[in-house]
């Protein structure tokens, strides 16, 4: 009887153990299925969110649309420029109207002249420039300094190299939307030490406008704009975010680098402009050469309005251009001081 009871108890324990094992396996499988369901649901939700987000684009580097070289041409009085935006290859690149690498030595320069309807951005790389306008604003832009001038309804000014060395810099023209074209003229000026700078993995940046490496510029841009000065050491690489629906270009100041994703990259050398397609959310740049590569990377939100330009006046209709010319000649509607003012630098 005792032996029989022991065998019966052992059998029951085995059955119970097997039952527990089956239940445990079943629960484990149920848990795995539930985990897979939750993961799939989360993934589908993420995909749905990306599809609904109109600003979303596939994470990839932009590719190169156009490359062209800028050669020296005469401009102003005795000065020379290499024209990037504004060149025959790329007349306008909304919101950008012009981008010049300029060079000159006193007495050459850009004597008294007017502007209306946009902004001029002067970034000096070498030498110095004396600046004065008909409202009494006067100063000196030195190497590394920035002047962001909103011409708005009208400015007459001069920009003349100072000192004994050649002056070298970049001037960018940024268009304004129609409702901003007649705003009051204004300046934002930063000396070199006040322009934010950063360095990462062999890449140096000056953040003139916008953001890079988590560093933001204090410059306010009426037309949303990013303006970055990069120097890539030999072998270094850069992946700089670009707002997906903005136009973007680079201008190479010295050296060379490959622009675009691996396998589709294009080599760009000094004094060439690289216009990028709007097919990615960043630009990949790789300096495969033995020398540093120095370039500016500029992007901006397109305005999408007509561009009617007559020299230094940029409006949206021919009638507005005629009005600007009439206002300047008649010294009215923002040009009141034009008839009597002469700069002291351009005598």
Coordinates of N, CA and C in Angstrom, one line a residue, residues 66-155:
X66 N 23.7 71.5 -59.9 CA 24.5 72.3 -60.9 C 25.8 72.7 -60.3
X67 N 26.8 72.7 -61.1 CA 28.1 73.3 -60.7 C 28.6 74.2 -61.8
X68 N 29.1 75.4 -61.4 CA 29.7 76.3 -62.4 C 30.8 77.1 -61.7
X69 N 31.7 77.6 -62.6 CA 32.8 78.4 -62.1 C 32.5 79.9 -62.2
X70 N 33.0 80.7 -61.3 CA 32.8 82.1 -61.3 C 34.2 82.7 -61.6
X71 N 34.3 83.6 -62.6 CA 35.5 84.2 -63.0 C 35.5 85.7 -62.7
X72 N 36.6 86.3 -62.5 CA 36.7 87.7 -62.2 C 36.0 88.6 -63.3
X73 N 35.2 89.6 -62.8 CA 34.7 90.5 -63.7 C 34.7 91.9 -63.0
X74 N 34.7 93.0 -63.8 CA 34.7 94.3 -63.2 C 33.4 94.7 -62.6
X75 N 33.4 95.4 -61.5 CA 32.2 95.8 -60.9 C 32.5 97.1 -60.0
X76 N 31.5 98.0 -59.9 CA 31.8 99.2 -59.1 C 32.8 100.1 -59.9
X77 N 33.7 100.7 -59.1 CA 34.8 101.5 -59.7 C 36.1 100.9 -59.3
X78 N 36.7 100.2 -60.3 CA 38.0 99.6 -60.1 C 38.0 98.3 -59.3
X79 N 36.8 97.8 -58.9 CA 36.7 96.6 -58.1 C 36.4 95.4 -59.0
X80 N 36.6 94.2 -58.5 CA 36.3 93.0 -59.2 C 35.5 92.0 -58.4
X81 N 34.7 91.2 -59.0 CA 33.9 90.2 -58.3 C 33.9 88.9 -59.1
X82 N 33.7 87.8 -58.4 CA 33.4 86.5 -58.9 C 31.9 86.3 -58.6
X83 N 31.1 86.2 -59.6 CA 29.6 86.2 -59.3 C 29.1 84.7 -59.3
X84 N 28.5 84.4 -58.2 CA 27.9 83.1 -57.9 C 26.4 83.2 -58.3
X85 N 25.6 83.4 -57.4 CA 24.2 83.7 -57.7 C 24.1 85.0 -58.5
X86 N 23.3 85.0 -59.5 CA 23.3 86.2 -60.4 C 24.1 86.0 -61.7
X87 N 24.9 84.9 -61.7 CA 25.6 84.4 -62.9 C 24.6 84.0 -63.9
X88 N 25.1 83.9 -65.2 CA 24.2 83.5 -66.3 C 23.6 82.1 -66.0
X89 N 24.4 81.2 -65.3 CA 24.0 79.9 -65.0 C 22.9 79.8 -64.0
X90 N 22.9 80.8 -63.1 CA 21.9 80.7 -62.0 C 21.5 82.2 -61.7
X91 N 20.6 82.7 -62.5 CA 20.3 84.1 -62.4 C 19.7 84.5 -61.0
X92 N 18.7 83.7 -60.6 CA 18.2 83.9 -59.2 C 18.0 82.5 -58.6
X93 N 18.1 82.4 -57.3 CA 17.9 81.1 -56.6 C 17.1 81.4 -55.3
X94 N 15.8 81.7 -55.6 CA 14.9 82.1 -54.5 C 15.1 81.5 -53.2
X95 N 15.4 82.4 -52.1 CA 15.2 83.8 -52.1 C 16.5 84.6 -52.4
X96 N 17.5 84.0 -53.0 CA 18.8 84.7 -53.2 C 18.8 85.4 -54.6
X97 N 19.3 86.6 -54.6 CA 19.3 87.4 -55.8 C 20.7 87.5 -56.4
X98 N 21.7 87.5 -55.5 CA 23.1 87.7 -55.9 C 24.0 87.2 -54.8
X99 N 25.2 86.7 -55.2 CA 26.2 86.4 -54.3 C 27.6 86.6 -55.0
X100 N 28.3 87.5 -54.5 CA 29.6 87.9 -55.1 C 30.8 87.7 -54.1
X101 N 31.8 87.1 -54.6 CA 33.1 87.2 -53.9 C 33.8 88.4 -54.5
X102 N 34.1 89.4 -53.7 CA 34.6 90.7 -54.2 C 36.0 91.0 -53.7
X103 N 36.7 91.8 -54.5 CA 38.1 92.1 -54.2 C 38.4 93.5 -54.7
X104 N 39.2 94.2 -53.9 CA 39.6 95.6 -54.3 C 40.5 96.2 -53.3
X105 N 41.1 97.3 -53.8 CA 42.0 98.0 -52.9 C 41.8 99.5 -53.2
X106 N 41.8 100.3 -52.1 CA 41.5 101.7 -52.2 C 42.5 102.3 -53.3
X107 N 42.0 103.2 -54.2 CA 40.7 103.9 -54.1 C 39.5 103.2 -54.8
X108 N 39.7 101.9 -55.3 CA 38.6 101.2 -55.9 C 37.5 100.9 -54.9
X109 N 36.3 100.6 -55.4 CA 35.3 100.2 -54.5 C 33.9 100.4 -55.1
X110 N 32.9 100.7 -54.2 CA 31.5 100.8 -54.6 C 31.0 102.1 -54.0
X111 N 31.2 103.2 -54.7 CA 30.8 104.6 -54.2 C 29.2 104.7 -54.2
X112 N 28.7 105.8 -53.8 CA 27.3 106.1 -53.5 C 26.4 105.4 -54.5
X113 N 25.5 104.6 -53.9 CA 24.5 103.9 -54.8 C 23.3 103.5 -53.9
X114 N 22.1 103.4 -54.5 CA 20.9 103.1 -53.8 C 20.5 101.6 -53.8
X115 N 19.6 101.3 -52.9 CA 19.0 99.9 -52.8 C 17.5 100.1 -52.4
X116 N 16.7 99.2 -52.9 CA 15.3 99.1 -52.3 C 14.8 97.7 -52.5
X117 N 14.1 97.1 -51.5 CA 13.4 95.9 -51.7 C 14.0 94.6 -51.2
X118 N 15.2 94.7 -50.6 CA 15.9 93.4 -50.3 C 17.0 93.7 -49.2
X119 N 17.8 92.7 -48.8 CA 18.8 92.9 -47.8 C 20.2 92.6 -48.5
X120 N 21.2 93.3 -48.0 CA 22.6 93.0 -48.4 C 23.3 92.5 -47.2
X121 N 24.1 91.4 -47.4 CA 24.8 90.8 -46.3 C 26.3 90.8 -46.7
X122 N 27.1 91.6 -46.0 CA 28.5 91.7 -46.3 C 29.3 91.0 -45.2
X123 N 30.1 90.0 -45.7 CA 30.9 89.2 -44.8 C 32.4 89.3 -45.3
X124 N 33.2 89.9 -44.4 CA 34.6 90.3 -44.9 C 35.6 89.2 -44.4
X125 N 36.4 88.8 -45.4 CA 37.4 87.7 -45.1 C 38.8 88.3 -44.9
X126 N 39.1 89.4 -45.6 CA 40.4 90.0 -45.5 C 40.3 91.5 -45.7
X127 N 41.2 92.3 -45.1 CA 41.2 93.7 -45.2 C 40.1 94.4 -44.4
X128 N 39.7 95.6 -45.0 CA 38.6 96.3 -44.3 C 37.8 97.1 -45.3
X129 N 36.6 97.4 -44.9 CA 35.7 98.2 -45.8 C 35.1 99.4 -45.0
X130 N 35.2 100.6 -45.5 CA 34.5 101.7 -44.9 C 33.1 101.8 -45.4
X131 N 32.1 102.0 -44.5 CA 30.7 102.0 -44.9 C 30.1 103.3 -44.4
X132 N 29.2 103.9 -45.2 CA 28.5 105.1 -44.8 C 27.2 105.2 -45.6
X133 N 26.1 105.6 -44.9 CA 24.8 105.8 -45.6 C 24.3 107.2 -45.4
X134 N 23.2 107.5 -46.1 CA 22.6 108.8 -46.1 C 21.7 109.1 -44.9
X135 N 21.7 108.1 -44.0 CA 20.9 108.3 -42.7 C 21.9 108.6 -41.6
X136 N 23.2 108.7 -41.9 CA 24.2 109.0 -40.8 C 24.9 107.8 -40.2
X137 N 24.5 106.6 -40.7 CA 25.2 105.4 -40.2 C 26.5 105.2 -40.9
X138 N 27.6 105.0 -40.0 CA 28.9 105.0 -40.6 C 29.8 104.1 -39.7
X139 N 30.7 103.4 -40.4 CA 31.5 102.5 -39.6 C 32.5 101.8 -40.5
X140 N 33.2 100.8 -39.9 CA 34.3 100.1 -40.6 C 34.0 98.6 -40.4
X141 N 34.0 97.8 -41.5 CA 33.9 96.4 -41.4 C 35.3 95.8 -41.6
X142 N 35.7 95.0 -40.6 CA 37.1 94.4 -40.7 C 37.0 92.9 -40.9
X143 N 38.2 92.3 -41.1 CA 38.2 90.9 -41.5 C 37.5 90.0 -40.4
X144 N 36.6 89.2 -40.9 CA 35.8 88.3 -40.0 C 34.5 88.9 -39.6
X145 N 34.3 90.2 -39.9 CA 33.1 90.9 -39.4 C 31.9 90.7 -40.4
X146 N 30.7 90.9 -39.8 CA 29.5 90.8 -40.6 C 28.6 92.1 -40.5
X147 N 28.0 92.4 -41.7 CA 27.0 93.5 -41.7 C 25.8 93.0 -42.5
X148 N 24.7 92.9 -41.8 CA 23.4 92.5 -42.4 C 22.5 93.7 -42.5
X149 N 22.4 94.2 -43.7 CA 21.7 95.5 -43.9 C 20.4 95.2 -44.6
X150 N 19.3 95.7 -43.9 CA 18.0 95.6 -44.5 C 17.7 97.0 -45.2
X151 N 17.8 97.0 -46.6 CA 17.6 98.2 -47.3 C 16.1 98.6 -47.2
X152 N 15.2 97.7 -47.3 CA 13.8 98.0 -47.2 C 13.3 99.0 -48.2
X153 N 12.7 100.1 -47.6 CA 12.1 101.1 -48.5 C 13.2 102.0 -49.2
X154 N 14.4 102.0 -48.7 CA 15.4 102.7 -49.4 C 16.6 103.1 -48.6
X155 N 17.8 102.9 -49.2 CA 19.1 103.3 -48.6 C 20.0 103.7 -49.8

